[in-house]
GROMACS .gro file of C-alpha atoms in nm:
model
  242
    1MET     CA    1  13.123  -9.533  15.819
    2ARG     CA    2  13.237  -9.755  16.103
    3GLY     CA    3  13.467 -10.051  16.065
    4ASP     CA    4  13.788 -10.216  16.167
    5VAL     CA    5  13.893 -10.373  15.839
    6ALA     CA    6  14.205 -10.213  15.699
    7HIS     CA    7  14.233 -10.153  15.327
    8SER     CA    8  14.407 -10.462  15.184
    9THR     CA    9  14.717 -10.396  14.975
   10ARG     CA   10  14.688 -10.734  14.800
   11SER     CA   11  14.382 -10.654  14.593
   12ILE     CA   12  14.328 -10.758  14.233
   13SER     CA   13  14.069 -10.615  13.996
   14PHE     CA   14  13.794 -10.835  13.860
   15MET     CA   15  13.442 -10.721  13.945
   16HIS     CA   16  13.187 -10.458  13.849
   17GLY     CA   17  13.448 -10.269  13.652
   18VAL     CA   18  13.608 -10.168  13.979
   19SER     CA   19  13.985 -10.181  13.995
   20LEU     CA   20  14.138 -10.285  14.323
   21PRO     CA   21  14.496 -10.154  14.309
   22THR     CA   22  14.791 -10.286  14.501
   23SER     CA   23  14.889  -9.926  14.578
   24PRO     CA   24  14.664  -9.619  14.565
   25PRO     CA   25  14.717  -9.390  14.265
   26SER     CA   26  14.804  -9.029  14.323
   27ARG     CA   27  14.485  -8.902  14.163
   28ARG     CA   28  14.146  -9.073  14.171
   29ARG     CA   29  13.787  -8.959  14.164
   30PRO     CA   30  13.645  -8.969  14.518
   31LYS     CA   31  13.342  -9.181  14.421
   32GLN     CA   32  13.556  -9.443  14.251
   33ALA     CA   33  13.800  -9.452  14.540
   34ARG     CA   34  13.516  -9.507  14.788
   35ALA     CA   35  13.375  -9.791  14.579
   36GLU     CA   36  13.714  -9.958  14.560
   37PHE     CA   37  13.767  -9.926  14.933
   38ALA     CA   38  13.420 -10.066  15.004
   39LEU     CA   39  13.462 -10.365  14.774
   40ASP     CA   40  13.806 -10.446  14.910
   41SER     CA   41  13.686 -10.410  15.269
   42ILE     CA   42  13.387 -10.638  15.207
   43LEU     CA   43  13.604 -10.911  15.055
   44GLU     CA   44  13.854 -10.889  15.339
   45ALA     CA   45  13.567 -10.909  15.587
   46ALA     CA   46  13.440 -11.219  15.405
   47ALA     CA   47  13.787 -11.374  15.437
   48ARG     CA   48  13.800 -11.302  15.808
   49THR     CA   49  13.450 -11.441  15.858
   50LEU     CA   50  13.541 -11.762  15.675
   51GLU     CA   51  13.848 -11.800  15.895
   52ALA     CA   52  13.649 -11.747  16.213
   53HIS     CA   53  13.326 -11.934  16.131
   54GLY     CA   54  13.389 -12.153  15.827
   55LYS     CA   55  13.182 -12.161  15.511
   56ALA     CA   56  12.867 -12.278  15.691
   57GLY     CA   57  12.895 -11.987  15.934
   58LEU     CA   58  12.944 -11.716  15.675
   59THR     CA   59  12.644 -11.485  15.645
   60THR     CA   60  12.604 -11.150  15.477
   61GLN     CA   61  12.513 -11.001  15.816
   62ARG     CA   62  12.838 -11.124  15.973
   63VAL     CA   63  13.035 -10.988  15.680
   64ALA     CA   64  12.856 -10.654  15.709
   65ASP     CA   65  12.930 -10.636  16.082
   66THR     CA   66  13.296 -10.721  16.028
   67ALA     CA   67  13.334 -10.474  15.743
   68GLY     CA   68  13.152 -10.202  15.933
   69PHE     CA   69  12.889 -10.152  15.662
   70SER     CA   70  12.514 -10.189  15.651
   71ILE     CA   71  12.385 -10.512  15.503
   72GLY     CA   72  12.232 -10.304  15.225
   73ALA     CA   73  12.581 -10.193  15.125
   74ILE     CA   74  12.685 -10.558  15.095
   75TYR     CA   75  12.395 -10.628  14.859
   76GLN     CA   76  12.502 -10.340  14.637
   77TYR     CA   77  12.799 -10.555  14.538
   78PHE     CA   78  12.691 -10.915  14.598
   79PRO     CA   79  12.348 -11.082  14.573
   80ASN     CA   80  12.423 -11.348  14.835
   81LYS     CA   81  12.698 -11.521  15.029
   82GLU     CA   82  12.777 -11.750  14.735
   83GLY     CA   83  12.865 -11.443  14.530
   84LEU     CA   84  13.091 -11.325  14.810
   85ILE     CA   85  13.277 -11.655  14.827
   86GLU     CA   86  13.317 -11.673  14.450
   87ALA     CA   87  13.458 -11.321  14.436
   88LEU     CA   88  13.699 -11.395  14.718
   89ALA     CA   89  13.806 -11.719  14.549
   90ARG     CA   90  13.878 -11.524  14.231
   91ARG     CA   91  14.074 -11.257  14.414
   92GLU     CA   92  14.296 -11.503  14.598
   93LEU     CA   93  14.350 -11.723  14.293
   94GLU     CA   94  14.462 -11.420  14.096
   95ARG     CA   95  14.696 -11.325  14.379
   96LEU     CA   96  14.848 -11.674  14.388
   97THR     CA   97  14.886 -11.677  14.010
   98ALA     CA   98  15.062 -11.339  14.018
   99MET     CA   99  15.300 -11.466  14.287
  100MET     CA  100  15.376 -11.779  14.084
  101LYS     CA  101  15.427 -11.582  13.764
  102GLU     CA  102  15.679 -11.356  13.932
  103ALA     CA  103  15.867 -11.653  14.080
  104LEU     CA  104  15.887 -11.832  13.744
  105THR     CA  105  15.974 -11.530  13.529
  106GLN     CA  106  16.325 -11.666  13.472
  107PRO     CA  107  16.310 -12.048  13.486
  108ALA     CA  108  16.620 -12.219  13.620
  109PRO     CA  109  16.824 -12.461  13.405
  110PHE     CA  110  16.699 -12.817  13.364
  111GLY     CA  111  16.812 -13.067  13.625
  112THR     CA  112  16.874 -12.820  13.908
  113GLY     CA  113  16.537 -12.868  14.079
  114LEU     CA  114  16.520 -12.494  14.139
  115ASN     CA  115  16.191 -12.449  13.955
  116ALA     CA  116  16.034 -12.713  14.180
  117ARG     CA  117  16.166 -12.525  14.484
  118ARG     CA  118  16.026 -12.198  14.355
  119ILE     CA  119  15.684 -12.354  14.295
  120MET     CA  120  15.684 -12.506  14.642
  121ARG     CA  121  15.797 -12.186  14.813
  122VAL     CA  122  15.526 -11.977  14.647
  123VAL     CA  123  15.250 -12.215  14.750
  124ALA     CA  124  15.398 -12.251  15.100
  125ALA     CA  125  15.411 -11.873  15.144
  126PHE     CA  126  15.055 -11.837  15.018
  127ILE     CA  127  14.914 -12.114  15.240
  128GLY     CA  128  15.120 -12.024  15.544
  129ASP     CA  129  14.978 -11.672  15.542
  130ARG     CA  130  14.618 -11.789  15.605
  131PRO     CA  131  14.592 -12.170  15.612
  132ARG     CA  132  14.229 -12.195  15.722
  133LEU     CA  133  14.114 -11.957  15.451
  134TYR     CA  134  14.321 -12.139  15.192
  135GLY     CA  135  14.172 -12.474  15.294
  136ILE     CA  136  13.824 -12.340  15.219
  137LEU     CA  137  13.914 -12.163  14.896
  138ARG     CA  138  14.113 -12.464  14.772
  139ALA     CA  139  13.790 -12.662  14.770
  140GLU     CA  140  13.614 -12.379  14.584
  141TRP     CA  141  13.885 -12.381  14.319
  142ALA     CA  142  13.873 -12.758  14.278
  143GLU     CA  143  13.494 -12.768  14.245
  144ALA     CA  144  13.466 -12.479  13.999
  145ALA     CA  145  13.324 -12.571  13.658
  146PRO     CA  146  13.574 -12.524  13.371
  147ASP     CA  147  13.364 -12.254  13.203
  148THR     CA  148  13.335 -12.033  13.513
  149PRO     CA  149  13.574 -11.746  13.591
  150VAL     CA  150  13.730 -11.948  13.874
  151GLY     CA  151  13.761 -12.255  13.652
  152GLN     CA  152  13.925 -12.048  13.379
  153GLY     CA  153  14.159 -11.898  13.637
  154MET     CA  154  14.262 -12.246  13.749
  155ARG     CA  155  14.339 -12.340  13.389
  156ARG     CA  156  14.562 -12.034  13.351
  157TYR     CA  157  14.738 -12.121  13.677
  158PHE     CA  158  14.804 -12.477  13.563
  159GLU     CA  159  14.918 -12.361  13.219
  160LEU     CA  160  15.164 -12.118  13.377
  161ILE     CA  161  15.340 -12.397  13.566
  162ALA     CA  162  15.309 -12.656  13.290
  163GLY     CA  163  15.452 -12.405  13.043
  164THR     CA  164  15.752 -12.345  13.269
  165LEU     CA  165  15.813 -12.719  13.296
  166ASN     CA  166  15.776 -12.758  12.922
  167ARG     CA  167  16.036 -12.489  12.854
  168GLU     CA  168  16.268 -12.654  13.103
  169SER     CA  169  16.216 -12.994  12.945
  170PRO     CA  170  15.947 -13.100  12.694
  171GLU     CA  171  15.936 -13.440  12.861
  172LEU     CA  172  15.853 -13.284  13.196
  173GLY     CA  173  15.585 -13.076  13.030
  174LYS     CA  174  15.424 -13.387  12.885
  175ARG     CA  175  15.396 -13.542  13.230
  176VAL     CA  176  15.146 -13.275  13.335
  177GLY     CA  177  14.973 -13.259  12.999
  178SER     CA  178  14.659 -13.439  13.110
  179ASP     CA  179  14.393 -13.312  13.347
  180GLU     CA  180  14.442 -13.618  13.566
  181ALA     CA  181  14.816 -13.561  13.602
  182ARG     CA  182  14.774 -13.193  13.686
  183PHE     CA  183  14.505 -13.271  13.940
  184VAL     CA  184  14.717 -13.533  14.117
  185LEU     CA  185  15.036 -13.324  14.122
  186PHE     CA  186  14.886 -12.995  14.232
  187ARG     CA  187  14.655 -13.149  14.488
  188ALA     CA  188  14.949 -13.345  14.628
  189ILE     CA  189  15.163 -13.032  14.660
  190SER     CA  190  14.889 -12.814  14.806
  191GLY     CA  191  14.758 -13.091  15.029
  192VAL     CA  192  15.096 -13.158  15.189
  193LEU     CA  193  15.168 -12.787  15.232
  194LEU     CA  194  14.826 -12.721  15.384
  195ALA     CA  195  14.875 -13.008  15.630
  196THR     CA  196  15.218 -12.870  15.712
  197ALA     CA  197  15.079 -12.523  15.783
  198GLN     CA  198  14.821 -12.673  16.014
  199GLU     CA  199  15.022 -12.951  16.181
  200ARG     CA  200  15.396 -12.883  16.140
  201PRO     CA  201  15.439 -12.511  16.067
  202HIS     CA  202  15.795 -12.523  16.201
  203TYR     CA  203  15.890 -12.733  15.897
  204PHE     CA  204  15.852 -12.430  15.671
  205GLY     CA  205  16.183 -12.267  15.589
  206THR     CA  206  16.392 -12.577  15.665
  207ASP     CA  207  16.616 -12.743  15.408
  208ALA     CA  208  16.507 -13.092  15.513
  209PHE     CA  209  16.139 -13.026  15.446
  210GLU     CA  210  16.206 -12.839  15.123
  211ASP     CA  211  16.424 -13.125  14.998
  212GLU     CA  212  16.144 -13.375  15.060
  213MET     CA  213  15.894 -13.156  14.874
  214VAL     CA  214  16.131 -13.129  14.579
  215ARG     CA  215  16.165 -13.508  14.577
  216LEU     CA  216  15.787 -13.535  14.570
  217ILE     CA  217  15.758 -13.303  14.271
  218LEU     CA  218  16.053 -13.433  14.071
  219GLY     CA  219  15.969 -13.794  14.149
  220PHE     CA  220  15.625 -13.745  14.000
  221LEU     CA  221  15.760 -13.566  13.695
  222ASN     CA  222  16.047 -13.802  13.621
  223TYR     CA  223  15.876 -14.136  13.674
  224ASP     CA  224  15.643 -14.276  13.412
  225LEU     CA  225  15.455 -14.604  13.370
  226SER     CA  226  15.520 -14.847  13.089
  227GLN     CA  227  15.220 -14.898  12.865
  228ASP     CA  228  15.245 -15.277  12.910
  229MET     CA  229  15.283 -15.261  13.290
  230PRO     CA  230  15.045 -15.507  13.465
  231ARG     CA  231  14.744 -15.354  13.632
  232LEU     CA  232  14.492 -15.479  13.883
  233ALA     CA  233  14.149 -15.565  13.757
  234ARG     CA  234  13.872 -15.321  13.842
  235GLU     CA  235  13.721 -15.573  14.080
  236GLY     CA  236  13.923 -15.799  14.304
  237ASP     CA  237  14.297 -15.817  14.317
  238SER     CA  238  14.380 -16.024  14.009
  239PHE     CA  239  14.628 -15.885  13.758
  240THR     CA  240  14.535 -15.780  13.408
  241SER     CA  241  14.742 -15.651  13.120
  242ALA     CA  242  14.734 -15.289  13.015
   0.00000   0.00000   0.00000
């Protein structure tokens, strides 16, 4: 079997009953080990193809060529390129969730802003590793229907962070209680960090940039609107009451 794709050590299990370990066990049946290596190599090849050619340029033939497998071997695992992208989106979302869970295992005391820094650093590290790939998968995550595996994974990811904020302060937890609030906050964080990775990568790791990101997060969490605050009418620019 030819190929130049190294076995990824970041794999997560989720498909076809095949476990993709982060480190190889000492004893494993040869057939199972080959299947795991093949699946992991195919997904990594899909990631590299997306980075090089974008979603429109991803084909099963390109993935097969990059992985060093026949196209028939690709179809043993995935029916089409959409299945490949979905599986990759699931793998990377699970990896991000695992990184976030580890970072938030012991939440910092309320008022320190350390939890916001931890959240920001995890996402920055994840995006900075492969920004073009993340930009594509971020759209896949956002567009996933709630009842799909990716949609359910997104809900678990949001709940992990919202739960940490709620333990830190119930009031902070309430601020991200709605779908709209979670969407705005997380898209704002990921959007800024993705733009930074693409346009100002030298900002990463600096106190000045991290401080501004913490202000973004805490400002959103700590500021609320009064129920009787005036609002603009749906059409035009006249004011209307809440």
